[in-house]
Tab-separated table of C-alpha atoms and ligand atoms in Angstrom:
chain	number	residue	atom	x	y	z
A	1	MET	CA	0.000	0.000	0.000
A	2	ILE	CA	1.326	3.430	-0.918
A	3	ILE	CA	-0.105	6.456	0.814
A	4	LYS	CA	-0.253	9.353	-1.620
A	5	ARG	CA	-1.403	12.066	0.737
A	6	VAL	CA	-2.584	12.762	4.260
A	7	ILE	CA	-4.922	15.740	4.345
A	8	ALA	CA	-6.337	17.449	7.425
A	9	LYS	CA	-9.083	20.050	7.268
A	10	SER	CA	-11.777	21.556	9.420
A	11	VAL	CA	-15.429	20.513	9.237
A	12	ARG	CA	-18.488	21.543	11.269
A	13	ASP	CA	-19.905	19.283	13.955
A	14	SER	CA	-23.593	18.944	14.895
A	15	ARG	CA	-23.338	22.086	17.032
A	16	GLY	CA	-21.903	24.019	14.083
A	17	GLU	CA	-18.493	24.193	15.694
A	18	LYS	CA	-15.245	23.459	13.866
A	19	THR	CA	-13.574	20.086	14.335
A	20	ILE	CA	-10.885	18.123	12.491
A	21	LYS	CA	-11.239	15.639	9.634
A	22	VAL	CA	-8.280	13.575	8.405
A	23	ILE	CA	-8.270	11.965	4.962
A	24	VAL	CA	-5.710	9.319	4.015
A	25	LYS	CA	-5.402	8.938	0.246
A	26	THR	CA	-4.169	5.735	-1.359
A	27	ASN	CA	-6.019	4.628	-4.495
A	28	ARG	CA	-9.086	5.427	-2.401
A	29	LYS	CA	-9.912	7.884	0.363
A	30	PHE	CA	-10.268	6.939	4.026
A	31	LYS	CA	-11.805	9.559	6.296
A	32	THR	CA	-12.332	10.111	9.997
A	33	SER	CA	-13.641	13.181	11.781
A	34	ALA	CA	-13.405	13.781	15.510
A	35	PRO	CA	-16.289	14.858	17.748
A	36	GLU	CA	-16.218	17.474	20.511
A	37	GLY	CA	-17.635	17.394	24.046
A	38	LYS	CA	-19.312	20.207	25.960
A	39	SER	CA	-19.234	18.857	29.500
A	40	THR	CA	-15.597	17.854	29.125
A	41	GLY	CA	-13.673	16.242	31.969
A	42	LYS	CA	-10.811	18.166	33.536
A	43	TYR	CA	-8.444	15.242	32.917
A	44	GLU	CA	-9.181	14.764	29.222
A	45	ALA	CA	-6.271	15.142	26.816
A	46	LYS	CA	-6.379	18.477	24.964
A	47	PRO	CA	-8.221	18.172	21.602
A	48	TYR	CA	-5.544	20.198	19.777
A	49	PHE	CA	-1.918	20.923	20.665
A	50	ARG	CA	-2.307	24.702	20.434
A	51	ASN	CA	-5.364	25.062	18.245
A	52	LEU	CA	-7.201	23.390	15.369
A	53	ASP	CA	-5.386	25.321	12.616
A	54	GLY	CA	-2.003	24.502	14.141
A	55	ASP	CA	-2.794	20.761	14.180
A	56	ILE	CA	-4.096	20.919	10.595
A	57	LYS	CA	-0.794	22.462	9.484
A	58	ILE	CA	1.264	19.790	11.247
A	59	ILE	CA	-0.719	16.900	9.742
A	60	ASN	CA	-0.606	18.447	6.267
A	61	SER	CA	3.163	18.688	6.508
A	62	ILE	CA	3.778	15.083	7.626
A	63	ASP	CA	6.493	13.502	5.503
A	64	ILE	CA	4.514	10.815	3.628
A	65	ASN	CA	7.739	8.977	2.718
A	66	LYS	CA	8.375	8.329	6.395
A	67	ILE	CA	4.893	6.812	6.839
A	68	ASN	CA	5.247	4.707	3.693
A	69	LYS	CA	8.638	3.465	4.886
A	70	LEU	CA	7.065	2.399	8.191
A	71	ILE	CA	4.397	0.445	6.314
A	72	GLN	CA	6.803	-1.199	3.876
A	73	LYS	CA	9.330	-2.115	6.510
A	74	LYS	CA	6.737	-4.123	8.396
A	75	ASP	CA	4.201	-5.168	5.745
A	76	VAL	CA	1.238	-4.435	8.016
A	77	LYS	CA	-1.060	-7.464	7.954
A	78	THR	CA	-1.908	-8.311	11.547
A	79	VAL	CA	-3.226	-6.408	14.574
A	80	SER	CA	0.151	-6.503	16.297
A	81	GLN	CA	1.877	-5.161	13.174
A	82	ALA	CA	-0.778	-2.442	12.951
A	83	PHE	CA	-0.164	-1.512	16.592
A	84	LEU	CA	3.591	-1.339	16.043
A	85	PHE	CA	2.929	0.879	13.027
A	86	LEU	CA	0.670	3.169	15.107
A	87	SER	CA	3.273	3.450	17.853
A	88	ASN	CA	5.815	4.594	15.245
A	89	VAL	CA	3.318	7.085	13.811
A	90	GLU	CA	2.781	8.396	17.346
A	91	LYS	CA	6.543	8.997	17.640
A	92	LEU	CA	6.437	11.068	14.442
A	93	VAL	CA	3.739	13.443	15.763
A	94	LYS	CA	4.518	13.276	19.490
A	95	ASN	CA	3.895	16.591	21.275
A	96	LYS	CA	2.855	18.187	17.994
A	97	ILE	CA	-0.874	17.420	17.730
A	98	GLY	CA	-3.771	17.018	20.177
A	99	ALA	CA	-6.129	14.126	20.943
A	100	ASN	CA	-8.813	14.932	18.336
A	101	SER	CA	-6.209	15.091	15.586
A	102	LEU	CA	-4.332	11.971	16.663
A	103	PHE	CA	-7.554	9.937	16.830
A	104	ALA	CA	-8.673	11.070	13.341
A	105	LEU	CA	-5.195	10.424	11.889
A	106	GLU	CA	-4.785	6.952	13.431
A	107	ALA	CA	-8.319	5.816	12.553
A	108	SER	CA	-7.961	6.889	8.898
A	109	LEU	CA	-4.594	5.115	8.601
A	110	LEU	CA	-6.101	1.956	10.110
A	111	LYS	CA	-9.064	2.114	7.692
A	112	ALA	CA	-6.612	2.273	4.778
A	113	LEU	CA	-4.613	-0.687	6.128
A	114	ALA	CA	-7.787	-2.685	6.746
A	115	TYR	CA	-8.922	-2.110	3.158
A	116	GLU	CA	-5.510	-3.118	1.863
A	117	ASN	CA	-5.924	-6.397	3.724
A	118	GLY	CA	-9.401	-6.933	2.275
A	119	LYS	CA	-11.125	-6.414	5.626
A	120	GLU	CA	-13.425	-3.941	7.278
A	121	LEU	CA	-11.961	-2.024	10.208
A	122	TRP	CA	-13.681	-4.065	12.962
A	123	LYS	CA	-12.471	-7.330	11.441
A	124	PHE	CA	-8.959	-6.112	10.709
A	125	LEU	CA	-8.673	-5.142	14.386
A	126	GLY	CA	-9.493	-8.700	15.401
A	127	GLY	CA	-13.242	-8.349	16.024
A	128	LYS	CA	-15.570	-11.348	15.975
A	129	LYS	CA	-19.095	-11.220	14.619
A	130	GLU	CA	-20.418	-12.740	17.871
A	131	ASN	CA	-19.417	-9.490	19.563
A	132	THR	CA	-22.581	-7.932	18.100
A	133	LYS	CA	-24.544	-10.305	20.370
A	134	ASN	CA	-23.118	-8.772	23.549
A	135	ILE	CA	-23.485	-5.110	22.792
A	136	ARG	CA	-26.466	-2.959	23.844
A	137	PRO	CA	-27.258	0.653	22.897
A	138	VAL	CA	-27.416	3.343	25.580
A	139	GLY	CA	-29.691	6.096	24.250
A	140	ASN	CA	-30.284	9.611	25.507
A	141	ALA	CA	-34.043	10.343	25.660
A	142	ILE	CA	-34.368	13.446	27.874
A	143	GLY	CA	-31.708	16.066	28.500
A	144	GLY	CA	-30.756	18.574	31.172
A	145	GLY	CA	-27.598	20.097	32.632
A	146	LEU	CA	-25.048	21.614	30.272
A	147	HIS	CA	-26.549	19.985	27.180
A	148	GLY	CA	-29.781	21.948	27.051
A	149	GLU	CA	-31.621	25.167	27.696
A	150	GLY	CA	-34.672	23.559	29.296
A	151	ILE	CA	-38.152	25.014	29.090
A	152	LYS	CA	-38.900	28.469	30.555
A	153	LYS	CA	-35.428	28.498	32.115
A	154	LYS	CA	-36.077	25.270	34.012
A	155	GLU	CA	-34.547	21.876	33.364
A	156	PRO	CA	-33.390	18.784	35.228
A	157	ASP	CA	-29.943	19.147	36.791
A	158	PHE	CA	-28.907	15.710	35.541
A	159	GLN	CA	-27.468	15.823	32.023
A	160	GLU	CA	-28.949	12.686	30.423
A	161	PHE	CA	-31.875	10.341	31.030
A	162	LEU	CA	-31.102	7.090	29.275
A	163	PHE	CA	-32.772	3.989	27.867
A	164	ILE	CA	-30.867	0.731	27.513
A	165	ALA	CA	-33.023	-1.831	25.725
A	166	ASN	CA	-32.537	-5.532	26.196
A	167	GLY	CA	-33.659	-7.188	22.964
A	168	LYS	CA	-32.890	-10.448	21.199
A	169	ASN	CA	-30.278	-8.696	19.051
A	170	PHE	CA	-28.822	-5.218	18.527
A	171	GLU	CA	-31.328	-4.274	15.840
A	172	GLU	CA	-34.230	-5.073	18.129
A	173	CYS	CA	-32.595	-3.125	20.986
A	174	VAL	CA	-32.401	-0.073	18.722
A	175	LYS	CA	-36.081	-0.464	17.797
A	176	ILE	CA	-37.116	-0.717	21.448
A	177	ASN	CA	-35.068	2.400	22.324
A	178	ASP	CA	-36.798	4.231	19.425
A	179	ILE	CA	-40.261	3.276	20.683
A	180	ALA	CA	-39.328	4.321	24.215
A	181	TYR	CA	-38.024	7.673	22.916
A	182	GLU	CA	-41.326	8.409	21.127
A	183	LEU	CA	-43.412	7.237	24.107
A	184	THR	CA	-41.352	9.524	26.344
A	185	ASN	CA	-42.600	12.590	24.555
A	186	LYS	CA	-46.213	11.647	25.255
A	187	PHE	CA	-45.364	12.593	28.828
A	188	VAL	CA	-42.735	15.285	28.264
A	189	LYS	CA	-44.752	16.992	25.497
A	190	SER	CA	-41.865	19.182	24.541
A	191	TRP	CA	-41.143	18.844	20.797
A	192	ILE	CA	-37.843	20.618	21.416
A	193	ARG	CA	-34.649	18.619	21.187
A	194	ASN	CA	-31.247	19.424	22.696
A	195	ASP	CA	-27.683	19.045	21.377
A	196	GLU	CA	-27.888	15.257	21.407
A	197	GLY	CA	-31.446	14.949	20.058
A	198	ALA	CA	-32.891	14.303	23.534
A	199	TRP	CA	-36.179	15.936	24.567
A	200	GLU	CA	-35.902	19.207	26.487
A	201	THR	CA	-38.043	19.611	29.578
A	202	GLY	CA	-38.579	21.970	32.500
A	203	LYS	CA	-39.211	19.044	34.842
A	204	THR	CA	-37.120	18.089	37.862
A	205	ASN	CA	-34.818	15.058	38.019
A	206	GLU	CA	-37.423	13.007	39.843
A	207	GLU	CA	-40.347	14.006	37.617
A	208	THR	CA	-38.228	12.982	34.653
A	209	LEU	CA	-37.270	9.658	36.249
A	210	MET	CA	-40.971	8.979	36.859
A	211	ILE	CA	-41.550	9.385	33.111
A	212	LEU	CA	-38.784	6.922	32.299
A	213	ASP	CA	-40.241	4.502	34.823
A	214	LYS	CA	-43.699	4.780	33.194
A	215	VAL	CA	-42.239	4.203	29.732
A	216	ARG	CA	-40.376	1.149	31.027
A	217	GLN	CA	-43.693	-0.236	32.302
A	218	ILE	CA	-45.466	0.406	28.989
A	219	ILE	CA	-42.638	-1.290	27.091
A	220	LYS	CA	-42.997	-4.301	29.376
A	221	GLU	CA	-46.787	-4.530	29.487
A	222	GLU	CA	-47.821	-3.437	25.997
A	223	TYR	CA	-44.774	-4.327	23.926
A	224	LYS	CA	-43.667	-7.321	26.022
A	225	LYS	CA	-40.064	-6.105	25.843
A	226	GLU	CA	-37.395	-5.321	28.398
A	227	ILE	CA	-35.777	-1.939	28.786
A	228	ASP	CA	-33.500	-0.570	31.500
A	229	ILE	CA	-33.159	3.046	32.552
A	230	GLY	CA	-30.225	5.153	33.647
A	231	VAL	CA	-28.789	8.633	34.069
A	232	ASP	CA	-25.635	10.557	33.277
A	233	ILE	CA	-25.509	12.913	36.230
A	234	ALA	CA	-22.350	14.674	34.955
A	235	SER	CA	-22.114	15.968	38.513
A	236	SER	CA	-18.805	17.835	38.073
A	237	SER	CA	-20.760	20.364	36.025
A	238	PHE	CA	-22.703	21.508	39.115
A	239	TYR	CA	-20.142	20.784	41.857
A	240	LYS	CA	-18.704	23.939	43.393
A	241	ASN	CA	-16.931	24.673	46.674
A	242	GLY	CA	-17.501	21.200	48.073
A	243	LYS	CA	-21.240	21.125	47.298
A	244	TYR	CA	-23.516	19.825	44.584
A	245	ASN	CA	-25.500	22.927	43.674
A	246	TYR	CA	-28.911	21.797	42.405
A	247	LYS	CA	-31.076	24.433	40.743
A	248	ASN	CA	-34.317	22.562	40.063
A	249	PRO	CA	-35.326	22.591	42.897
A	250	GLU	CA	-32.647	24.674	44.600
A	251	VAL	CA	-30.696	22.683	47.148
A	252	ASP	CA	-27.024	22.225	48.004
A	253	LEU	CA	-25.875	18.718	48.896
A	254	ASN	CA	-22.572	17.810	50.483
A	255	LYS	CA	-20.736	14.614	49.506
A	256	LYS	CA	-22.470	12.453	52.105
A	257	HIS	CA	-25.940	13.664	51.141
A	258	GLN	CA	-25.199	13.352	47.433
A	259	ILE	CA	-24.281	9.669	47.969
A	260	LEU	CA	-27.481	9.082	49.975
A	261	TYR	CA	-29.590	10.876	47.356
A	262	ILE	CA	-28.179	8.862	44.454
A	263	LYS	CA	-28.507	5.599	46.375
A	264	GLU	CA	-32.136	6.508	47.070
A	265	LEU	CA	-32.782	7.181	43.361
A	266	ILE	CA	-31.149	3.870	42.368
A	267	ASN	CA	-33.447	1.985	44.724
A	268	ARG	CA	-36.633	3.948	44.040
A	269	TYR	CA	-36.389	3.891	40.244
A	270	LYS	CA	-34.429	0.643	39.879
A	271	LEU	CA	-31.707	2.388	37.945
A	272	PHE	CA	-29.466	0.105	35.924
A	273	TYR	CA	-26.893	2.757	34.993
A	274	VAL	CA	-25.524	5.828	36.813
A	275	GLU	CA	-22.717	7.851	35.179
A	276	ASP	CA	-20.543	10.376	37.036
A	277	PRO	CA	-22.667	10.523	40.222
A	278	LEU	CA	-19.857	12.343	42.042
A	279	ASP	CA	-17.234	14.924	41.188
A	280	GLU	CA	-14.411	13.982	38.792
A	281	ASN	CA	-11.835	14.038	41.620
A	282	ASP	CA	-13.870	12.043	44.115
A	283	PHE	CA	-12.659	8.431	43.816
A	284	SER	CA	-13.620	7.780	47.448
A	285	GLY	CA	-17.187	9.082	46.919
A	286	PHE	CA	-17.606	6.724	43.975
A	287	LYS	CA	-16.252	3.914	46.149
A	288	GLU	CA	-18.761	4.589	48.941
A	289	LEU	CA	-21.662	4.647	46.499
A	290	LEU	CA	-20.546	1.414	44.811
A	291	LYS	CA	-20.241	-0.236	48.232
A	292	GLU	CA	-23.792	0.847	49.090
A	293	VAL	CA	-25.076	-0.424	45.740
A	294	LYS	CA	-23.554	-3.853	46.350
A	295	LYS	CA	-25.363	-4.088	49.707
A	296	ALA	CA	-28.788	-3.729	48.056
A	297	LYS	CA	-31.297	-6.571	48.491
A	298	ASN	CA	-32.809	-6.276	45.038
A	299	GLN	CA	-30.660	-7.946	42.354
A	300	LYS	CA	-31.319	-5.134	39.861
A	301	ASN	CA	-30.039	-2.530	42.315
A	302	LYS	CA	-27.074	-4.720	43.243
A	303	ASN	CA	-26.028	-4.872	39.593
A	304	CYS	CA	-26.397	-1.139	38.989
A	305	LEU	CA	-23.521	0.173	36.884
A	306	ILE	CA	-21.579	2.983	38.520
A	307	VAL	CA	-19.925	4.487	35.476
A	308	GLY	CA	-16.823	6.683	35.300
A	309	ASP	CA	-16.634	9.263	32.504
A	310	ASP	CA	-15.202	12.578	33.731
A	311	LEU	CA	-13.664	10.532	36.581
A	312	THR	CA	-11.630	8.289	34.282
A	313	THR	CA	-11.421	10.188	30.929
A	314	THR	CA	-10.363	7.049	28.975
A	315	ASN	CA	-6.981	7.312	30.675
A	316	PRO	CA	-5.170	4.075	31.686
A	317	GLU	CA	-3.671	5.640	34.811
A	318	ARG	CA	-7.017	7.021	36.026
A	319	LEU	CA	-8.692	3.676	35.317
A	320	LYS	CA	-5.995	1.865	37.328
A	321	LYS	CA	-6.623	4.269	40.203
A	322	ALA	CA	-10.397	3.678	39.963
A	323	ILE	CA	-9.806	-0.089	40.081
A	324	LYS	CA	-7.411	0.157	43.015
A	325	THR	CA	-9.890	2.308	44.940
A	326	LYS	CA	-12.865	0.109	43.877
A	327	SER	CA	-14.677	3.208	42.609
A	328	ILE	CA	-16.466	1.949	39.483
A	329	ASN	CA	-17.826	-1.170	37.821
A	330	ALA	CA	-18.164	0.416	34.350
A	331	ILE	CA	-16.246	2.939	32.255
A	332	ILE	CA	-17.036	5.300	29.386
A	333	ILE	CA	-14.614	4.978	26.460
A	334	LYS	CA	-14.316	8.117	24.321
A	335	PRO	CA	-11.542	8.003	21.679
A	336	ASN	CA	-10.982	11.758	21.675
A	337	GLN	CA	-10.571	11.924	25.461
A	338	ILE	CA	-7.182	10.236	24.993
A	339	GLY	CA	-6.418	10.439	21.246
A	340	SER	CA	-4.150	7.413	20.951
A	341	LEU	CA	-5.973	4.276	19.807
A	342	LEU	CA	-3.199	2.258	21.474
A	343	LYS	CA	-4.013	3.797	24.850
A	344	LEU	CA	-7.728	3.364	24.175
A	345	LYS	CA	-7.194	-0.353	23.605
A	346	GLU	CA	-5.053	-0.497	26.750
A	347	VAL	CA	-7.946	1.027	28.726
A	348	ILE	CA	-10.361	-1.565	27.311
A	349	ASP	CA	-7.942	-4.414	28.108
A	350	ILE	CA	-7.434	-3.246	31.698
A	351	ALA	CA	-11.206	-2.839	32.124
A	352	LYS	CA	-11.953	-6.333	30.805
A	353	LYS	CA	-9.271	-7.921	32.940
A	354	ASN	CA	-10.875	-6.348	35.994
A	355	LYS	CA	-14.507	-7.114	35.014
A	356	ILE	CA	-15.296	-3.440	34.452
A	357	LYS	CA	-18.042	-3.018	31.811
A	358	THR	CA	-17.074	-0.894	28.803
A	359	ILE	CA	-19.309	1.713	27.191
A	360	ILE	CA	-17.903	3.235	23.996
A	361	SER	CA	-19.394	6.684	23.557
A	362	HIS	CA	-20.104	9.557	21.185
A	363	ARG	CA	-19.698	13.215	22.262
A	364	SER	CA	-22.437	15.842	22.403
A	365	GLY	CA	-20.947	17.601	19.351
A	366	GLU	CA	-20.837	14.859	16.717
A	367	THR	CA	-20.276	14.234	13.012
A	368	LYS	CA	-21.581	11.457	10.778
A	369	ASP	CA	-18.382	9.513	11.438
A	370	ASN	CA	-19.161	5.979	12.623
A	371	THR	CA	-15.686	4.748	13.596
A	372	ILE	CA	-16.781	4.078	17.197
A	373	ALA	CA	-19.166	1.373	15.955
A	374	ASP	CA	-16.284	-0.550	14.369
A	375	LEU	CA	-14.116	-0.079	17.462
A	376	ALA	CA	-16.959	-1.301	19.689
A	377	ILE	CA	-17.278	-4.554	17.739
A	378	ALA	CA	-13.526	-4.936	17.235
A	379	TRP	CA	-12.842	-4.717	20.940
A	380	ASN	CA	-16.047	-6.307	22.236
A	381	CYS	CA	-17.489	-3.396	24.210
A	382	ASP	CA	-20.579	-4.076	26.338
A	383	PHE	CA	-22.474	-0.925	25.345
A	384	ILE	CA	-22.433	1.851	22.760
A	385	LYS	CA	-23.741	5.263	23.848
A	386	THR	CA	-24.825	7.366	20.889
A	387	GLY	CA	-28.141	9.063	21.478
A	388	ILE	CA	-31.367	7.912	19.843
A	389	TYR	CA	-32.470	10.665	17.482
A	390	GLY	CA	-30.662	12.406	14.612
A	391	LYS	CA	-28.417	11.284	11.755
A	392	VAL	CA	-25.127	11.827	13.547
A	393	ARG	CA	-26.380	9.495	16.318
A	394	THR	CA	-28.156	6.830	14.248
A	395	ARG	CA	-25.276	6.430	11.770
A	396	LYS	CA	-23.316	4.689	14.531
A	397	LEU	CA	-26.223	2.408	15.432
A	398	LYS	CA	-26.819	1.535	11.782
A	399	ARG	CA	-23.181	0.574	11.407
A	400	VAL	CA	-23.446	-1.934	14.289
A	401	ILE	CA	-26.627	-3.366	12.709
A	402	GLU	CA	-24.803	-3.610	9.366
A	403	ILE	CA	-22.013	-5.619	10.996
A	404	GLU	CA	-24.598	-7.760	12.836
A	405	LYS	CA	-26.347	-8.632	9.553
A	406	ASN	CA	-23.122	-8.985	7.554
B	501	PGA	P1	-19.931	15.634	26.328
B	501	PGA	O1	-21.037	14.864	27.161
B	501	PGA	O2	-19.743	14.937	25.032
B	501	PGA	O3	-20.531	17.011	26.167
B	501	PGA	O4	-18.701	15.627	27.165
B	501	PGA	C1	-21.259	13.523	27.089
B	501	PGA	C2	-21.126	12.876	28.406
B	501	PGA	O5	-20.890	13.522	29.439
B	501	PGA	O6	-21.234	11.645	28.471
B	502	ZN	ZN1	-20.849	11.584	30.755
């Protein structure tokens, strides 16, 4: 395979903001664009080294001969050869580009190599088709927090209210999540959607959870299907001076009361999934909550996923700390939180070794890029979080279905 050009340019994401796209040209073109978060974790890698234009310049001036030499020297045919190639590419751009740019560059190079080997990306990376049997979609149905404006200046303080269908296969799970999303608006009656295509509402956290609970019942009784519910609390976004500052209704909770409140919600609404319930620095708070969850009598509550996102930021060192401190039993995997696909795989490997569930995830600002679907199947993730409504969200779900039916 001879790479003729590597081109970086800026494109608009779903919020209309500029992000990076990297195109690798051989006899064909292989493209990847990076997303952008809004409620970003403090410990995420920087998206660009200095800025987007600076990274674009660096990628456009990469010496293609050097990349071609790396490929020819090691005739890249296997996953381990591909990883060695990526580690050499990383040396070439080390400390020159940020995480968004590195992710888009590495993914486009891998797509080109996969094609050269007659395989799709997920398969080239060692994925098995059975992996589509394990994966479930996590879909955002109602939004609050930093992702929305709410209605008449009111909104839930939690960022995302989520459905996680449990169907006979991925395609059915997606259908059940779709039905749940539509049913949800019978109760929300909002017709306004936020950044991620979730319904906007002026309701409180608990009023919103009651809606999810009702929808879960309807899905069970009328549709005879199973669906779980969850929340992304994104609590760092409203944690200030040692308190969780709730606005709707107004109340300040300290760490101890926040843990009690979340535990209460898990039990009352039989939550299956709770992301970032405590501040991004609070490993011990996460640990206390997880300990409480494990004490629950009800099996559903016992198995509740306590998910790290801002806490762990797809960073191997932060994941190791979370494991050592017994803070989480599930982790969000976002490629552009870390940039390097090698480190991303390392995070997934550490998680699997320690029985931590993996949730590969989109960002609130997205493009039509569906690379995360291939990565999810390649590396056997347990969940894919993409939202339910809107092309930039459904493209990823459709890609998993395509692999499932392949
Ligand atoms: P972000 O939010 O993409 O705006 O960071 C998503 C999340 O917190 O899971
Ligand atoms: Zn999150």
